[in-house]
Short mmCIF file of C-alpha atoms in Angstrom, two decimals:
data_model
loop_
_atom_site.label_atom_id
_atom_site.label_comp_id
_atom_site.label_asym_id
_atom_site.label_seq_id
_atom_site.Cartn_x
_atom_site.Cartn_y
_atom_site.Cartn_z
CA UNK M 1 0.31 0.03 0.04
CA UNK M 2 1.26 3.09 -0.70
CA UNK M 3 -0.35 5.24 1.59
CA UNK M 4 -0.02 4.92 5.53
CA UNK M 5 -3.59 5.66 8.43
CA UNK M 6 -3.18 6.28 11.36
CA UNK M 7 -6.46 5.77 12.33
CA UNK M 8 -6.47 2.72 11.19
CA UNK M 9 -3.82 0.86 13.67
CA UNK M 10 -4.86 3.44 16.20
CA UNK M 11 -8.49 0.90 15.96
CA UNK M 12 -6.55 -1.74 16.00
CA UNK M 13 -4.31 -1.55 19.00
CA UNK M 14 -7.67 0.15 20.81
CA UNK M 15 -9.08 -2.83 21.84
CA UNK M 16 -6.44 -4.00 23.77
CA UNK M 17 -6.34 -1.26 26.29
CA UNK M 18 -8.16 0.40 29.36
CA UNK M 19 -11.39 1.99 28.67
CA UNK M 20 -10.00 5.83 28.80
CA UNK M 21 -7.38 5.29 27.58
CA UNK M 22 -9.38 4.40 24.22
CA UNK M 23 -12.12 6.97 24.90
CA UNK M 24 -8.69 9.33 24.29
CA UNK M 25 -7.19 6.92 21.26
CA UNK M 26 -10.92 7.91 19.58
CA UNK M 27 -11.12 10.67 19.74
CA UNK M 28 -7.39 11.90 17.84
CA UNK M 29 -8.45 12.76 14.32
CA UNK M 30 -7.53 10.64 10.91
CA UNK M 31 -4.18 11.22 9.35
CA UNK M 32 -2.98 9.93 6.10
CA UNK M 33 0.26 10.64 5.20
CA UNK M 34 0.88 9.48 1.64
CA UNK M 35 4.24 7.86 1.16
CA UNK M 36 3.97 7.06 -2.27
CA UNK M 37 6.76 9.42 -3.96
CA UNK M 38 9.18 8.42 -1.11
CA UNK M 39 12.89 7.67 -2.67
CA UNK M 40 13.14 3.73 -0.41
CA UNK M 41 15.64 4.10 1.71
CA UNK M 42 18.53 1.01 0.52
CA UNK M 43 21.35 -0.09 3.11
CA UNK M 44 24.92 0.34 1.96
CA UNK M 45 26.16 -2.02 -0.26
CA UNK M 46 28.38 -4.96 1.26
CA UNK M 47 32.69 -4.54 1.41
CA UNK M 48 33.87 -6.02 -1.06
CA UNK M 49 36.90 -7.91 -0.46
CA UNK M 50 39.21 -5.58 -2.13
CA UNK M 51 37.31 -3.26 0.60
CA UNK M 52 37.97 -4.94 3.51
CA UNK M 53 41.46 -5.15 2.80
CA UNK M 54 41.92 -1.34 2.27
CA UNK M 55 40.21 -1.04 5.55
CA UNK M 56 42.50 -3.77 7.34
CA UNK M 57 45.36 -1.66 6.04
CA UNK M 58 44.71 1.58 6.48
CA UNK M 59 43.74 0.64 9.88
CA UNK M 60 46.86 -1.25 10.57
CA UNK M 61 48.83 1.01 9.64
CA UNK M 62 46.98 3.53 11.84
CA UNK M 63 47.50 1.74 14.69
CA UNK M 64 51.07 1.33 13.61
CA UNK M 65 51.28 4.81 14.21
CA UNK M 66 49.98 4.61 17.96
CA UNK M 67 51.67 1.21 18.82
CA UNK M 68 55.58 2.73 16.86
CA UNK M 69 54.41 6.34 19.06
CA UNK M 70 55.25 4.53 23.39
CA UNK M 71 58.92 2.40 22.09
CA UNK M 72 60.52 5.52 19.40
CA UNK M 73 60.58 7.50 21.28
CA UNK M 74 62.89 5.87 24.03
CA UNK M 75 65.89 5.28 21.83
CA UNK M 76 66.24 8.71 21.11
CA UNK M 77 65.66 10.80 25.13
CA UNK M 78 69.52 10.99 25.17
CA UNK M 79 69.89 13.55 22.39
CA UNK M 80 66.71 15.16 23.93
CA UNK M 81 68.56 15.83 27.01
CA UNK M 82 71.93 17.04 25.41
CA UNK M 83 69.64 19.41 23.50
CA UNK M 84 67.27 20.35 25.61
CA UNK M 85 70.58 20.42 28.28
CA UNK M 86 67.48 18.53 30.96
CA UNK M 87 67.96 14.98 32.12
CA UNK M 88 66.51 15.49 35.19
CA UNK M 89 62.25 15.29 33.22
CA UNK M 90 63.24 12.70 30.42
CA UNK M 91 61.28 10.69 31.61
CA UNK M 92 57.89 12.43 31.38
CA UNK M 93 58.71 12.27 27.53
CA UNK M 94 57.13 8.92 28.17
CA UNK M 95 54.78 8.68 31.60
CA UNK M 96 53.32 11.80 29.67
CA UNK M 97 52.13 9.79 26.68
CA UNK M 98 51.33 6.28 28.56
CA UNK M 99 49.11 8.17 31.01
CA UNK M 100 47.48 10.12 28.80
CA UNK M 101 46.88 7.28 26.68
CA UNK M 102 45.51 5.27 29.30
CA UNK M 103 43.41 8.11 30.55
CA UNK M 104 41.52 8.32 27.02
CA UNK M 105 40.16 4.93 25.92
CA UNK M 106 37.03 3.93 27.76
CA UNK M 107 36.34 7.43 27.13
CA UNK M 108 36.62 7.47 22.78
CA UNK M 109 35.80 4.15 23.50
CA UNK M 110 32.40 5.18 24.85
CA UNK M 111 32.04 8.30 22.10
CA UNK M 112 32.26 6.37 19.55
CA UNK M 113 29.72 3.95 20.31
CA UNK M 114 27.66 7.64 20.40
CA UNK M 115 29.11 10.21 17.61
CA UNK M 116 30.15 7.43 15.61
CA UNK M 117 34.27 5.71 14.12
CA UNK M 118 34.77 8.07 11.08
CA UNK M 119 34.24 10.96 14.00
CA UNK M 120 36.09 9.61 16.43
CA UNK M 121 39.40 8.52 14.45
CA UNK M 122 39.06 11.98 12.55
CA UNK M 123 39.43 12.98 15.79
CA UNK M 124 41.87 10.80 17.50
CA UNK M 125 44.28 11.02 14.26
CA UNK M 126 44.65 15.06 13.91
CA UNK M 127 44.91 15.51 18.12
CA UNK M 128 47.95 12.63 16.93
CA UNK M 129 49.00 14.71 13.82
CA UNK M 130 49.11 17.95 16.20
CA UNK M 131 50.58 16.62 19.06
CA UNK M 132 53.44 14.95 17.22
CA UNK M 133 54.11 17.97 14.80
CA UNK M 134 53.74 20.47 17.99
CA UNK M 135 56.79 17.78 19.54
CA UNK M 136 59.15 18.06 16.37
CA UNK M 137 58.88 21.55 16.99
CA UNK M 138 59.52 21.94 20.66
CA UNK M 139 61.71 24.69 21.61
CA UNK M 140 62.47 23.15 25.51
CA UNK M 141 61.67 20.03 27.80
CA UNK M 142 58.49 21.48 28.61
CA UNK M 143 57.00 21.79 26.05
CA UNK M 144 58.01 18.27 24.31
CA UNK M 145 56.50 16.93 27.02
CA UNK M 146 52.56 18.81 26.70
CA UNK M 147 52.60 17.96 23.25
CA UNK M 148 53.13 14.19 24.66
CA UNK M 149 49.99 14.91 26.09
CA UNK M 150 48.18 15.56 23.10
CA UNK M 151 50.27 12.71 21.17
CA UNK M 152 48.84 10.52 24.03
CA UNK M 153 45.68 11.54 23.96
CA UNK M 154 45.04 10.52 20.14
CA UNK M 155 46.92 7.30 20.59
CA UNK M 156 44.44 6.41 23.93
CA UNK M 157 41.36 6.49 20.62
CA UNK M 158 42.88 5.26 17.62
CA UNK M 159 43.28 2.60 19.60
CA UNK M 160 39.43 1.38 20.74
CA UNK M 161 38.42 2.77 16.96
CA UNK M 162 40.44 0.85 15.12
CA UNK M 163 38.83 -2.65 16.99
CA UNK M 164 35.51 -1.36 17.00
CA UNK M 165 35.82 -0.57 12.84
CA UNK M 166 36.97 -4.38 12.34
CA UNK M 167 33.79 -4.99 14.58
CA UNK M 168 31.20 -3.29 11.60
CA UNK M 169 33.07 -3.99 8.81
CA UNK M 170 33.86 -8.69 9.36
CA UNK M 171 31.34 -11.02 10.62
CA UNK M 172 32.83 -12.35 14.99
CA UNK M 173 33.68 -16.00 13.15
CA UNK M 174 36.51 -14.37 10.91
CA UNK M 175 37.47 -11.00 14.06
CA UNK M 176 39.59 -13.40 15.15
CA UNK M 177 42.64 -13.70 11.34
CA UNK M 178 42.09 -9.54 12.04
CA UNK M 179 42.68 -8.91 15.44
CA UNK M 180 45.71 -11.23 15.38
CA UNK M 181 47.27 -9.22 12.53
CA UNK M 182 46.45 -6.54 15.07
CA UNK M 183 49.05 -8.50 17.23
CA UNK M 184 51.67 -7.95 14.89
CA UNK M 185 51.93 -4.66 14.50
CA UNK M 186 52.25 -4.87 18.26
CA UNK M 187 55.36 -6.38 17.64
CA UNK M 188 56.77 -5.11 14.97
CA UNK M 189 56.92 -1.58 16.53
CA UNK M 190 58.61 -2.77 19.80
CA UNK M 191 61.20 -4.72 16.60
CA UNK M 192 61.46 -1.75 14.65
CA UNK M 193 60.95 1.39 17.49
CA UNK M 194 64.25 1.38 18.86
CA UNK M 195 66.65 0.53 16.10
CA UNK M 196 64.37 3.49 14.22
CA UNK M 197 64.58 5.59 16.30
CA UNK M 198 68.64 5.47 17.34
CA UNK M 199 69.20 5.44 13.71
CA UNK M 200 67.01 9.44 13.34
CA UNK M 201 68.58 9.85 16.77
CA UNK M 202 72.03 9.24 16.08
CA UNK M 203 71.88 10.07 12.10
CA UNK M 204 69.63 12.69 11.48
CA UNK M 205 67.85 14.77 14.28
CA UNK M 206 65.39 13.24 17.12
CA UNK M 207 62.15 15.34 15.58
CA UNK M 208 61.66 13.12 12.81
CA UNK M 209 60.60 10.68 14.65
CA UNK M 210 57.66 13.29 15.29
CA UNK M 211 57.28 14.01 11.85
CA UNK M 212 57.50 10.21 10.25
CA UNK M 213 53.40 10.10 12.06
CA UNK M 214 52.50 12.79 9.76
CA UNK M 215 52.38 11.55 6.62
CA UNK M 216 51.03 8.08 7.11
CA UNK M 217 48.67 9.62 9.32
CA UNK M 218 47.61 11.23 5.69
CA UNK M 219 48.11 7.86 3.62
CA UNK M 220 46.02 6.30 6.50
CA UNK M 221 43.03 8.52 6.39
CA UNK M 222 43.23 8.93 2.79
CA UNK M 223 43.20 4.70 2.18
CA UNK M 224 39.88 4.85 4.46
CA UNK M 225 37.98 8.43 5.33
CA UNK M 226 36.61 7.49 1.22
CA UNK M 227 35.36 3.82 2.48
CA UNK M 228 33.82 4.36 5.91
CA UNK M 229 30.74 5.55 4.35
CA UNK M 230 30.03 2.38 3.38
CA UNK M 231 31.22 1.04 7.05
CA UNK M 232 27.33 -0.50 8.43
CA UNK M 233 26.01 2.22 11.10
CA UNK M 234 25.71 1.09 14.74
CA UNK M 235 26.14 4.03 16.97
CA UNK M 236 23.30 5.15 19.13
CA UNK M 237 23.16 9.24 19.66
CA UNK M 238 22.64 9.94 23.14
CA UNK M 239 23.42 12.18 26.32
CA UNK M 240 27.05 12.48 26.42
CA UNK M 241 28.38 11.64 30.94
CA UNK M 242 31.12 14.04 30.88
CA UNK M 243 30.83 13.96 34.50
CA UNK M 244 31.58 10.45 34.69
CA UNK M 245 34.49 10.63 32.00
CA UNK M 246 36.68 13.24 34.65
CA UNK M 247 36.00 10.97 36.86
CA UNK M 248 36.93 8.31 35.26
CA UNK M 249 39.65 9.27 33.75
CA UNK M 250 41.52 11.30 36.27
CA UNK M 251 40.99 8.09 38.87
CA UNK M 252 43.08 6.60 35.91
CA UNK M 253 46.00 9.35 35.83
CA UNK M 254 46.15 8.57 39.99
CA UNK M 255 46.42 5.10 39.17
CA UNK M 256 48.90 5.32 36.79
CA UNK M 257 51.36 7.95 39.17
CA UNK M 258 50.81 5.68 41.58
CA UNK M 259 52.18 2.42 39.23
CA UNK M 260 55.63 4.06 37.71
CA UNK M 261 56.10 6.40 40.50
CA UNK M 262 56.06 3.77 42.94
CA UNK M 263 59.58 2.29 43.75
CA UNK M 264 61.43 4.23 41.78
CA UNK M 265 61.25 8.12 42.60
CA UNK M 266 59.56 7.88 45.27
CA UNK M 267 59.53 5.02 47.57
CA UNK M 268 56.28 2.76 48.51
CA UNK M 269 55.24 4.23 51.28
CA UNK M 270 56.52 6.94 51.23
CA UNK M 271 53.71 10.17 51.80
CA UNK M 272 53.44 11.83 47.85
CA UNK M 273 52.38 7.83 47.18
CA UNK M 274 50.69 6.86 49.88
CA UNK M 275 48.09 9.98 48.67
CA UNK M 276 48.34 10.19 45.01
CA UNK M 277 46.89 6.40 46.33
CA UNK M 278 44.58 8.49 47.73
CA UNK M 279 43.31 10.26 45.27
CA UNK M 280 43.22 6.99 43.57
CA UNK M 281 40.50 5.47 45.41
CA UNK M 282 39.02 8.14 46.67
CA UNK M 283 37.99 8.68 42.34
CA UNK M 284 37.37 6.04 41.75
CA UNK M 285 34.79 5.77 43.93
CA UNK M 286 33.50 8.43 42.78
CA UNK M 287 33.11 7.15 40.20
CA UNK M 288 31.59 3.55 40.35
CA UNK M 289 28.66 5.52 42.86
CA UNK M 290 28.00 8.52 40.19
CA UNK M 291 28.18 5.23 37.53
CA UNK M 292 25.09 3.91 40.01
CA UNK M 293 23.00 6.56 40.05
CA UNK M 294 22.78 7.87 36.23
CA UNK M 295 20.86 6.84 33.79
CA UNK M 296 22.63 6.61 31.36
CA UNK M 297 26.58 6.50 32.65
CA UNK M 298 29.57 7.57 30.52
CA UNK M 299 30.97 3.35 30.69
CA UNK M 300 28.30 1.61 32.60
CA UNK M 301 28.93 -0.85 35.43
CA UNK M 302 27.10 -3.30 34.88
CA UNK M 303 28.16 -4.15 31.17
CA UNK M 304 31.57 -4.78 32.61
CA UNK M 305 30.43 -7.26 35.35
CA UNK M 306 27.09 -8.37 33.87
CA UNK M 307 27.11 -12.23 32.75
CA UNK M 308 29.77 -14.94 31.43
CA UNK M 309 31.43 -14.29 29.32
CA UNK M 310 32.77 -10.25 29.44
CA UNK M 311 34.64 -10.50 33.49
CA UNK M 312 36.47 -12.87 32.20
CA UNK M 313 37.75 -11.77 28.67
CA UNK M 314 38.44 -9.06 30.26
CA UNK M 315 40.86 -10.91 33.12
CA UNK M 316 42.10 -12.69 30.71
CA UNK M 317 43.53 -10.59 28.03
CA UNK M 318 44.89 -8.33 30.85
CA UNK M 319 46.98 -10.74 32.53
CA UNK M 320 48.12 -12.00 29.00
CA UNK M 321 48.76 -9.04 28.05
CA UNK M 322 50.91 -7.84 31.47
CA UNK M 323 52.70 -10.64 32.00
CA UNK M 324 53.78 -10.73 28.61
CA UNK M 325 55.04 -6.90 29.14
CA UNK M 326 56.13 -7.39 32.27
CA UNK M 327 58.77 -10.38 31.16
CA UNK M 328 59.43 -8.11 27.70
CA UNK M 329 60.84 -5.21 29.89
CA UNK M 330 63.00 -7.00 33.07
CA UNK M 331 64.45 -9.87 31.30
CA UNK M 332 66.81 -7.52 29.53
CA UNK M 333 68.35 -7.53 32.80
CA UNK M 334 68.35 -11.23 33.31
CA UNK M 335 70.10 -11.50 30.30
CA UNK M 336 72.88 -8.75 31.25
CA UNK M 337 74.14 -11.01 34.47
CA UNK M 338 73.50 -13.85 33.83
CA UNK M 339 74.55 -14.63 30.28
CA UNK M 340 76.97 -11.31 30.24
CA UNK M 341 74.76 -10.08 26.87
CA UNK M 342 74.91 -6.69 26.35
CA UNK M 343 72.17 -4.14 25.63
CA UNK M 344 72.00 -4.50 21.68
CA UNK M 345 72.46 -8.47 22.53
CA UNK M 346 69.87 -8.63 25.07
CA UNK M 347 67.80 -6.73 22.59
CA UNK M 348 67.54 -9.12 20.19
CA UNK M 349 67.07 -11.29 23.16
CA UNK M 350 63.04 -10.87 23.11
CA UNK M 351 62.62 -11.20 19.20
CA UNK M 352 61.10 -15.33 20.45
CA UNK M 353 59.51 -13.55 23.31
CA UNK M 354 57.88 -11.29 21.48
CA UNK M 355 57.35 -12.66 17.96
CA UNK M 356 56.34 -16.05 19.15
CA UNK M 357 53.60 -14.10 20.41
CA UNK M 358 52.18 -12.84 17.14
CA UNK M 359 52.19 -16.37 15.54
CA UNK M 360 50.25 -17.61 18.59
CA UNK M 361 47.18 -15.31 18.29
CA UNK M 362 47.35 -15.70 14.79
CA UNK M 363 46.69 -19.72 15.39
CA UNK M 364 43.75 -19.02 17.53
CA UNK M 365 42.37 -16.26 14.40
CA UNK M 366 43.29 -19.46 11.86
CA UNK M 367 41.14 -21.64 14.47
CA UNK M 368 38.02 -19.35 15.49
CA UNK M 369 37.46 -18.78 11.27
CA UNK M 370 36.47 -22.45 11.53
CA UNK M 371 35.67 -24.69 14.77
CA UNK M 372 32.59 -24.88 16.85
CA UNK M 373 34.23 -24.86 20.34
CA UNK M 374 36.87 -21.99 19.40
CA UNK M 375 37.98 -21.02 22.73
CA UNK M 376 39.64 -24.21 24.19
CA UNK M 377 43.13 -22.92 21.72
CA UNK M 378 42.94 -20.60 24.41
CA UNK M 379 42.40 -22.20 27.39
CA UNK M 380 45.34 -24.96 26.05
CA UNK M 381 47.90 -22.35 24.82
CA UNK M 382 47.02 -21.13 28.42
CA UNK M 383 47.63 -24.21 30.24
CA UNK M 384 50.98 -24.66 28.24
CA UNK M 385 51.92 -20.99 29.05
CA UNK M 386 51.35 -22.45 33.01
CA UNK M 387 53.93 -24.93 32.74
CA UNK M 388 55.65 -23.30 31.12
CA UNK M 389 55.99 -20.50 33.01
CA UNK M 390 56.82 -23.31 36.52
CA UNK M 391 59.23 -24.76 34.50
CA UNK M 392 61.14 -21.28 34.15
CA UNK M 393 60.09 -20.36 38.01
CA UNK M 394 62.06 -23.96 38.89
CA UNK M 395 64.86 -24.57 36.95
CA UNK M 396 68.65 -23.03 35.21
CA UNK M 397 68.58 -23.47 32.33
CA UNK M 398 71.36 -22.52 29.86
CA UNK M 399 70.43 -19.21 26.78
CA UNK M 400 69.42 -21.59 24.51
CA UNK M 401 67.15 -23.16 26.67
CA UNK M 402 65.29 -20.12 28.53
CA UNK M 403 65.29 -18.45 24.38
CA UNK M 404 63.27 -22.05 24.13
CA UNK M 405 61.03 -21.69 27.33
CA UNK M 406 60.22 -19.07 26.64
CA UNK M 407 59.37 -18.94 22.54
CA UNK M 408 56.69 -22.19 23.59
CA UNK M 409 55.68 -19.62 26.39
CA UNK M 410 54.71 -17.29 24.28
CA UNK M 411 53.31 -19.12 21.62
CA UNK M 412 50.31 -20.14 24.28
CA UNK M 413 50.06 -17.02 26.06
CA UNK M 414 49.63 -15.78 22.34
CA UNK M 415 46.19 -17.59 21.67
CA UNK M 416 44.55 -15.75 24.91
CA UNK M 417 44.37 -12.06 22.28
CA UNK M 418 42.37 -12.27 19.20
CA UNK M 419 39.73 -15.20 21.77
CA UNK M 420 39.42 -12.74 24.11
CA UNK M 421 39.05 -9.64 22.25
CA UNK M 422 36.65 -11.28 19.79
CA UNK M 423 34.61 -13.02 22.54
CA UNK M 424 34.45 -9.40 24.76
CA UNK M 425 32.47 -8.12 21.05
CA UNK M 426 30.35 -10.49 20.37
CA UNK M 427 28.43 -10.33 23.68
CA UNK M 428 27.55 -7.03 23.25
CA UNK M 429 24.71 -5.14 21.06
CA UNK M 430 26.74 -3.43 18.67
CA UNK M 431 26.25 0.03 20.17
CA UNK M 432 28.23 -0.83 22.81
CA UNK M 433 31.27 -2.59 21.45
CA UNK M 434 33.79 0.50 21.45
CA UNK M 435 32.54 1.23 24.63
CA UNK M 436 33.42 -2.63 25.68
CA UNK M 437 36.42 -1.96 23.66
CA UNK M 438 37.86 1.04 25.51
CA UNK M 439 37.05 -0.35 28.39
CA UNK M 440 39.36 -3.40 27.47
CA UNK M 441 41.94 -1.56 26.26
CA UNK M 442 41.57 0.65 29.07
CA UNK M 443 42.38 -2.32 32.27
CA UNK M 444 44.98 -3.84 29.76
CA UNK M 445 46.74 -1.49 30.63
CA UNK M 446 47.09 -1.31 34.31
CA UNK M 447 47.16 -4.24 34.39
CA UNK M 448 50.46 -3.75 32.15
CA UNK M 449 51.63 -1.55 33.86
CA UNK M 450 51.14 -2.70 37.13
CA UNK M 451 52.89 -6.05 36.73
CA UNK M 452 55.04 -3.78 35.98
CA UNK M 453 55.84 -2.54 38.83
CA UNK M 454 54.88 -6.23 40.36
CA UNK M 455 57.72 -7.64 39.10
CA UNK M 456 60.03 -4.64 40.51
CA UNK M 457 59.21 -5.03 43.48
CA UNK M 458 60.03 -8.34 43.48
CA UNK M 459 62.61 -7.86 42.48
CA UNK M 460 63.79 -5.24 45.35
CA UNK M 461 62.71 -7.37 47.77
CA UNK M 462 64.53 -10.50 46.05
CA UNK M 463 68.06 -8.59 45.38
CA UNK M 464 67.86 -5.55 48.19
CA UNK M 465 69.56 -3.37 45.38
CA UNK M 466 67.76 -0.69 43.37
CA UNK M 467 68.06 -1.73 39.86
CA UNK M 468 65.55 0.99 38.53
CA UNK M 469 68.78 3.24 38.44
CA UNK M 470 69.73 -0.19 36.66
CA UNK M 471 69.80 2.11 33.14
CA UNK M 472 72.04 5.00 34.16
CA UNK M 473 74.72 3.50 37.20
CA UNK M 474 75.15 -0.09 36.20
CA UNK M 475 77.82 -0.46 38.80
CA UNK M 476 74.89 -1.58 41.38
CA UNK M 477 73.14 -4.11 39.17
CA UNK M 478 76.98 -5.46 38.07
CA UNK M 479 77.75 -5.90 41.75
CA UNK M 480 74.37 -8.50 42.13
CA UNK M 481 75.84 -12.19 42.45
CA UNK M 482 74.28 -14.44 38.93
CA UNK M 483 73.32 -16.34 41.98
CA UNK M 484 71.70 -13.44 43.37
CA UNK M 485 69.88 -12.11 40.15
CA UNK M 486 68.84 -16.83 39.61
CA UNK M 487 65.89 -16.77 42.42
CA UNK M 488 64.69 -13.53 41.98
CA UNK M 489 64.43 -13.51 38.66
CA UNK M 490 62.12 -17.13 39.76
CA UNK M 491 60.25 -15.49 41.66
CA UNK M 492 59.18 -13.96 38.69
CA UNK M 493 58.29 -16.21 36.55
CA UNK M 494 56.59 -17.74 39.16
CA UNK M 495 54.38 -14.31 39.65
CA UNK M 496 54.15 -14.81 35.29
CA UNK M 497 53.17 -18.17 36.10
CA UNK M 498 50.47 -17.54 38.13
CA UNK M 499 48.88 -15.09 36.27
CA UNK M 500 49.28 -16.92 32.64
CA UNK M 501 46.88 -20.00 34.94
CA UNK M 502 43.97 -16.95 36.19
CA UNK M 503 43.63 -15.79 31.60
CA UNK M 504 43.08 -20.25 31.46
CA UNK M 505 40.86 -20.30 34.45
CA UNK M 506 39.70 -17.20 33.10
CA UNK M 507 38.88 -19.33 29.75
CA UNK M 508 38.43 -21.96 31.25
CA UNK M 509 34.96 -20.08 32.86
CA UNK M 510 34.25 -17.95 29.99
CA UNK M 511 30.87 -18.28 28.34
CA UNK M 512 31.31 -19.65 25.28
CA UNK M 513 28.34 -17.74 22.38
CA UNK M 514 28.36 -18.91 18.58
CA UNK M 515 30.04 -16.41 16.42
CA UNK M 516 28.04 -15.27 13.47
CA UNK M 517 29.74 -15.31 10.52
CA UNK M 518 30.13 -17.82 7.27
CA UNK M 519 29.55 -21.42 7.72
CA UNK M 520 32.61 -22.66 7.54
CA UNK M 521 33.15 -25.28 10.22
CA UNK M 522 34.17 -28.82 9.40
CA UNK M 523 31.94 -31.45 9.98
CA UNK M 524 34.29 -32.84 11.61
CA UNK M 525 34.62 -30.44 13.86
CA UNK M 526 30.86 -29.42 14.73
CA UNK M 527 30.97 -32.27 18.34
#
């Protein structure tokens, strides 16, 4: 029919209403709306494989930018300190980016559910490029630190928005393979970043580590934006709970400062650290109270605690990433003291841990596309990683044996990432994927920082030495007996095994919901 008669609809519904309401509706005038000339509303055409590949390449490049800036700056810090004649504040060049990127991850995730992915990817990349330019032209260390904070705002927004766009483009069953690609991007950034940063700082100019972001961001936007119009739209406009967002970011900054400064710049029981702990707890409690008493909170707590998928997937991914980052940060110390490797050789010895975890993620992603019981690969992987962690905690191996066990541990650990991310996104409604993805990145960053601080505390207690200054003062580290360092790292490996066991238990407890997507499950794998 070309005409819609509202009165007729009322007549059909009046019979089921109370008499007074029915009488009122019956007195409403008949209104006829002619829609014969209205153009049909057609859904956007599905993306072709070529368009999906183009979007994927642009998203990988975008994520590479954010990941690279967490690793490329470290090797250029001495050169920057000499130019600005300020070494005492150099750590803030790293800390400012880390604080900002962690605090805004849930904010950008939620805003992408409100204003859309296209708007937020443009905003995050624009902030990132603006911060990069300001870093490159910074006249002093203060401006550089502030610019790094601005750059961190953009970098922290890139991560959840990119992962959310992928969830809009490909089905959950296929999504695990793409999450494995993102793990590869992080691995590449971790390996390439320090080398490129050192080359730029030593042979060219340190500002190039920031200038290089500008053309890469332009290329990324040029590839992505023309295709964004074809991506399905799932966001829902609603009122933004800015107070909740501010409380969340403030509490995150306080927690990150405690984890960054505690046991390093200040003693754990110093008045400064205790005051920041109190501020972090007060802000977190204020956020929880506000979220529970607001109609549409910025980050719905029920979304994170409801059901048997989201909390378990979030904890599993956070524990696995925390163990990986904690070992990556502290293992060079073990290599240098126990195996007498140089700093560059110790860096190369980290490659198995970083690279093989990407292989585990790729294997799990491909398994998810084929297997009905897709979480079994993550259960097996984290269980085996736990066993290898126990082996490291109870034995002392030659270097080749250590690298072999670390590779096997990383292979099992990597299976957690695609399974946890895809399960998390598959468990919530489409308009909430950005919110839950931002929250996931937020808690993963907090867990990584917590693990680095916890492992450092374990080493300090076991060794009784100020290893936090190892990068600048080699004397205290070189004077530590090899046997003491081996014993201390047995505790570290044991702590990593406990975290991996927690990830395995969460994977066991997590509900395994069917994944939507192409019917590619072979008959023999249906059971």
